[in-house]
């Protein structure tokens, strides 16, 4: 929490972006309707500022000792790094997979105006 506050203050004072303030969360979904439901709810709950839905990702993976193959929908969820844990917990609650694929990568560099837009998109009303 203290780190998040200090990053926010640094960004506000300098007008620059501090690496790692935002993250992209990757989530595979079994179909487009579930992907859209998770995307919309994440936005409604202000857990994300933007979500891309990428159709028809081919997935191969081990499950119960066997190689499985499936077509899934990939979500790219842009959020504050400080909210990744809450977002991941929410996804586990609503996702139909026994073990949903949910992981994040911090955003290292990018356009300062885009990061400001992300911040504004996640502000509480």
PDB file of C-alpha atoms in Angstrom:
ATOM      1  CA  UNK A   1       0.000   0.000   0.000  1.00  0.00           C
ATOM      2  CA  UNK A   2       2.799   2.415   0.911  1.00  0.00           C
ATOM      3  CA  UNK A   3       4.641   1.546  -2.319  1.00  0.00           C
ATOM      4  CA  UNK A   4       1.486   2.204  -4.364  1.00  0.00           C
ATOM      5  CA  UNK A   5       1.001   5.587  -2.699  1.00  0.00           C
ATOM      6  CA  UNK A   6       4.626   6.586  -3.269  1.00  0.00           C
ATOM      7  CA  UNK A   7       4.420   5.535  -6.945  1.00  0.00           C
ATOM      8  CA  UNK A   8       1.241   7.535  -7.391  1.00  0.00           C
ATOM      9  CA  UNK A   9       2.784  10.602  -5.751  1.00  0.00           C
ATOM     10  CA  UNK A  10       5.923  10.332  -7.877  1.00  0.00           C
ATOM     11  CA  UNK A  11       3.838  10.102 -11.057  1.00  0.00           C
ATOM     12  CA  UNK A  12       1.605  12.993 -10.027  1.00  0.00           C
ATOM     13  CA  UNK A  13       4.502  15.291  -9.112  1.00  0.00           C
ATOM     14  CA  UNK A  14       6.798  14.509 -12.034  1.00  0.00           C
ATOM     15  CA  UNK A  15       4.173  13.825 -14.689  1.00  0.00           C
ATOM     16  CA  UNK A  16       6.056  10.641 -15.549  1.00  0.00           C
ATOM     17  CA  UNK A  17       5.209   6.979 -15.408  1.00  0.00           C
ATOM     18  CA  UNK A  18       6.776   4.669 -12.860  1.00  0.00           C
ATOM     19  CA  UNK A  19       7.405   1.211 -14.310  1.00  0.00           C
ATOM     20  CA  UNK A  20       5.155  -1.464 -12.831  1.00  0.00           C
ATOM     21  CA  UNK A  21       2.309   0.793 -11.708  1.00  0.00           C
ATOM     22  CA  UNK A  22      -0.009  -0.962 -14.161  1.00  0.00           C
ATOM     23  CA  UNK A  23      -0.206  -4.575 -15.280  1.00  0.00           C
ATOM     24  CA  UNK A  24      -1.757  -6.674 -18.008  1.00  0.00           C
ATOM     25  CA  UNK A  25      -3.661  -9.669 -16.681  1.00  0.00           C
ATOM     26  CA  UNK A  26      -4.059 -12.648 -19.024  1.00  0.00           C
ATOM     27  CA  UNK A  27      -7.141 -14.842 -18.620  1.00  0.00           C
ATOM     28  CA  UNK A  28      -8.261 -17.724 -20.845  1.00  0.00           C
ATOM     29  CA  UNK A  29     -12.018 -18.340 -21.093  1.00  0.00           C
ATOM     30  CA  UNK A  30     -13.894 -21.281 -22.600  1.00  0.00           C
ATOM     31  CA  UNK A  31     -16.156 -19.155 -24.815  1.00  0.00           C
ATOM     32  CA  UNK A  32     -16.892 -15.600 -25.879  1.00  0.00           C
ATOM     33  CA  UNK A  33     -19.942 -15.108 -23.632  1.00  0.00           C
ATOM     34  CA  UNK A  34     -18.005 -15.949 -20.470  1.00  0.00           C
ATOM     35  CA  UNK A  35     -15.133 -13.739 -21.673  1.00  0.00           C
ATOM     36  CA  UNK A  36     -17.516 -10.817 -22.238  1.00  0.00           C
ATOM     37  CA  UNK A  37     -19.202 -11.348 -18.866  1.00  0.00           C
ATOM     38  CA  UNK A  38     -15.859 -11.328 -17.020  1.00  0.00           C
ATOM     39  CA  UNK A  39     -14.647  -8.313 -19.029  1.00  0.00           C
ATOM     40  CA  UNK A  40     -17.784  -6.257 -18.403  1.00  0.00           C
ATOM     41  CA  UNK A  41     -17.939  -7.124 -14.688  1.00  0.00           C
ATOM     42  CA  UNK A  42     -14.239  -6.264 -14.249  1.00  0.00           C
ATOM     43  CA  UNK A  43     -14.901  -2.855 -15.786  1.00  0.00           C
ATOM     44  CA  UNK A  44     -18.142  -2.308 -13.832  1.00  0.00           C
ATOM     45  CA  UNK A  45     -16.358  -3.097 -10.560  1.00  0.00           C
ATOM     46  CA  UNK A  46     -13.485  -0.711 -11.481  1.00  0.00           C
ATOM     47  CA  UNK A  47     -11.036  -3.619 -11.281  1.00  0.00           C
ATOM     48  CA  UNK A  48      -9.861  -2.770 -14.806  1.00  0.00           C
ATOM     49  CA  UNK A  49      -9.730   0.187 -17.162  1.00  0.00           C
ATOM     50  CA  UNK A  50      -9.661  -1.721 -20.440  1.00  0.00           C
ATOM     51  CA  UNK A  51     -10.101  -5.284 -21.670  1.00  0.00           C
ATOM     52  CA  UNK A  52      -9.231  -6.785 -25.040  1.00  0.00           C
ATOM     53  CA  UNK A  53     -11.013  -9.979 -26.076  1.00  0.00           C
ATOM     54  CA  UNK A  54      -8.928 -12.029 -28.488  1.00  0.00           C
ATOM     55  CA  UNK A  55     -10.863 -14.822 -30.185  1.00  0.00           C
ATOM     56  CA  UNK A  56      -9.856 -18.392 -30.855  1.00  0.00           C
ATOM     57  CA  UNK A  57      -6.592 -18.982 -29.065  1.00  0.00           C
ATOM     58  CA  UNK A  58      -5.466 -22.576 -29.555  1.00  0.00           C
ATOM     59  CA  UNK A  59      -4.370 -24.063 -26.240  1.00  0.00           C
ATOM     60  CA  UNK A  60      -2.492 -27.261 -25.560  1.00  0.00           C
ATOM     61  CA  UNK A  61      -1.864 -28.206 -21.937  1.00  0.00           C
ATOM     62  CA  UNK A  62      -1.493 -31.058 -19.479  1.00  0.00           C
ATOM     63  CA  UNK A  63      -4.637 -31.907 -17.487  1.00  0.00           C
ATOM     64  CA  UNK A  64      -4.887 -35.004 -15.307  1.00  0.00           C
ATOM     65  CA  UNK A  65      -1.766 -36.465 -16.911  1.00  0.00           C
ATOM     66  CA  UNK A  66      -3.047 -36.104 -20.472  1.00  0.00           C
ATOM     67  CA  UNK A  67      -2.344 -33.585 -23.195  1.00  0.00           C
ATOM     68  CA  UNK A  68      -5.530 -31.634 -23.865  1.00  0.00           C
ATOM     69  CA  UNK A  69      -6.317 -29.299 -26.740  1.00  0.00           C
ATOM     70  CA  UNK A  70      -8.945 -26.568 -26.721  1.00  0.00           C
ATOM     71  CA  UNK A  71      -9.974 -23.355 -28.411  1.00  0.00           C
ATOM     72  CA  UNK A  72     -10.242 -20.578 -25.864  1.00  0.00           C
ATOM     73  CA  UNK A  73     -10.846 -16.846 -25.760  1.00  0.00           C
ATOM     74  CA  UNK A  74      -8.010 -14.733 -24.341  1.00  0.00           C
ATOM     75  CA  UNK A  75      -8.639 -11.653 -22.229  1.00  0.00           C
ATOM     76  CA  UNK A  76      -5.978  -8.961 -21.878  1.00  0.00           C
ATOM     77  CA  UNK A  77      -7.059  -6.936 -18.870  1.00  0.00           C
ATOM     78  CA  UNK A  78      -5.308  -3.626 -18.146  1.00  0.00           C
ATOM     79  CA  UNK A  79      -5.361  -2.719 -14.477  1.00  0.00           C
ATOM     80  CA  UNK A  80      -3.401  -1.187 -11.645  1.00  0.00           C
ATOM     81  CA  UNK A  81      -0.794  -3.562 -10.288  1.00  0.00           C
ATOM     82  CA  UNK A  82      -2.218  -2.878  -6.834  1.00  0.00           C
ATOM     83  CA  UNK A  83      -5.566  -4.372  -7.969  1.00  0.00           C
ATOM     84  CA  UNK A  84      -4.238  -7.561  -9.578  1.00  0.00           C
ATOM     85  CA  UNK A  85      -4.825  -9.630  -6.427  1.00  0.00           C
ATOM     86  CA  UNK A  86      -8.452  -8.478  -6.045  1.00  0.00           C
ATOM     87  CA  UNK A  87      -9.093  -8.974  -9.776  1.00  0.00           C
ATOM     88  CA  UNK A  88      -7.593 -12.486  -9.658  1.00  0.00           C
ATOM     89  CA  UNK A  89      -9.749 -13.389  -6.653  1.00  0.00           C
ATOM     90  CA  UNK A  90     -12.870 -12.144  -8.421  1.00  0.00           C
ATOM     91  CA  UNK A  91     -12.041 -14.133 -11.571  1.00  0.00           C
ATOM     92  CA  UNK A  92     -11.539 -17.320  -9.532  1.00  0.00           C
ATOM     93  CA  UNK A  93     -15.023 -16.837  -8.057  1.00  0.00           C
ATOM     94  CA  UNK A  94     -16.833 -16.465 -11.389  1.00  0.00           C
ATOM     95  CA  UNK A  95     -14.693 -18.491 -13.811  1.00  0.00           C
ATOM     96  CA  UNK A  96     -16.035 -21.941 -14.773  1.00  0.00           C
ATOM     97  CA  UNK A  97     -12.589 -23.619 -14.946  1.00  0.00           C
ATOM     98  CA  UNK A  98     -11.452 -25.541 -11.875  1.00  0.00           C
ATOM     99  CA  UNK A  99      -8.092 -23.757 -12.156  1.00  0.00           C
ATOM    100  CA  UNK A 100      -8.477 -20.678 -14.360  1.00  0.00           C
ATOM    101  CA  UNK A 101      -5.382 -19.334 -16.085  1.00  0.00           C
ATOM    102  CA  UNK A 102      -4.824 -15.946 -14.485  1.00  0.00           C
ATOM    103  CA  UNK A 103      -1.409 -14.284 -14.473  1.00  0.00           C
ATOM    104  CA  UNK A 104      -0.080 -10.779 -14.886  1.00  0.00           C
ATOM    105  CA  UNK A 105       2.892  -8.917 -16.282  1.00  0.00           C
ATOM    106  CA  UNK A 106       3.820  -5.403 -15.208  1.00  0.00           C
ATOM    107  CA  UNK A 107       3.826  -2.723 -17.888  1.00  0.00           C
ATOM    108  CA  UNK A 108       7.362  -1.477 -18.220  1.00  0.00           C
ATOM    109  CA  UNK A 109       7.105   1.409 -20.668  1.00  0.00           C
ATOM    110  CA  UNK A 110       4.435   3.168 -22.666  1.00  0.00           C
ATOM    111  CA  UNK A 111       2.713   6.415 -23.444  1.00  0.00           C
ATOM    112  CA  UNK A 112       2.201   8.609 -20.369  1.00  0.00           C
ATOM    113  CA  UNK A 113      -1.152   9.810 -21.755  1.00  0.00           C
ATOM    114  CA  UNK A 114      -2.348   6.207 -22.053  1.00  0.00           C
ATOM    115  CA  UNK A 115      -1.377   5.486 -18.452  1.00  0.00           C
ATOM    116  CA  UNK A 116      -3.206   8.631 -17.329  1.00  0.00           C
ATOM    117  CA  UNK A 117      -6.273   7.401 -19.229  1.00  0.00           C
ATOM    118  CA  UNK A 118      -6.005   4.023 -17.451  1.00  0.00           C
ATOM    119  CA  UNK A 119      -5.876   5.813 -14.104  1.00  0.00           C
ATOM    120  CA  UNK A 120      -8.954   7.894 -14.916  1.00  0.00           C
ATOM    121  CA  UNK A 121     -10.847   4.810 -16.079  1.00  0.00           C
ATOM    122  CA  UNK A 122     -10.414   3.151 -12.707  1.00  0.00           C
ATOM    123  CA  UNK A 123     -11.325   6.112 -10.506  1.00  0.00           C
ATOM    124  CA  UNK A 124     -14.194   5.502  -8.151  1.00  0.00           C
ATOM    125  CA  UNK A 125     -17.284   7.639  -8.764  1.00  0.00           C
TER     126      UNK A 125
END
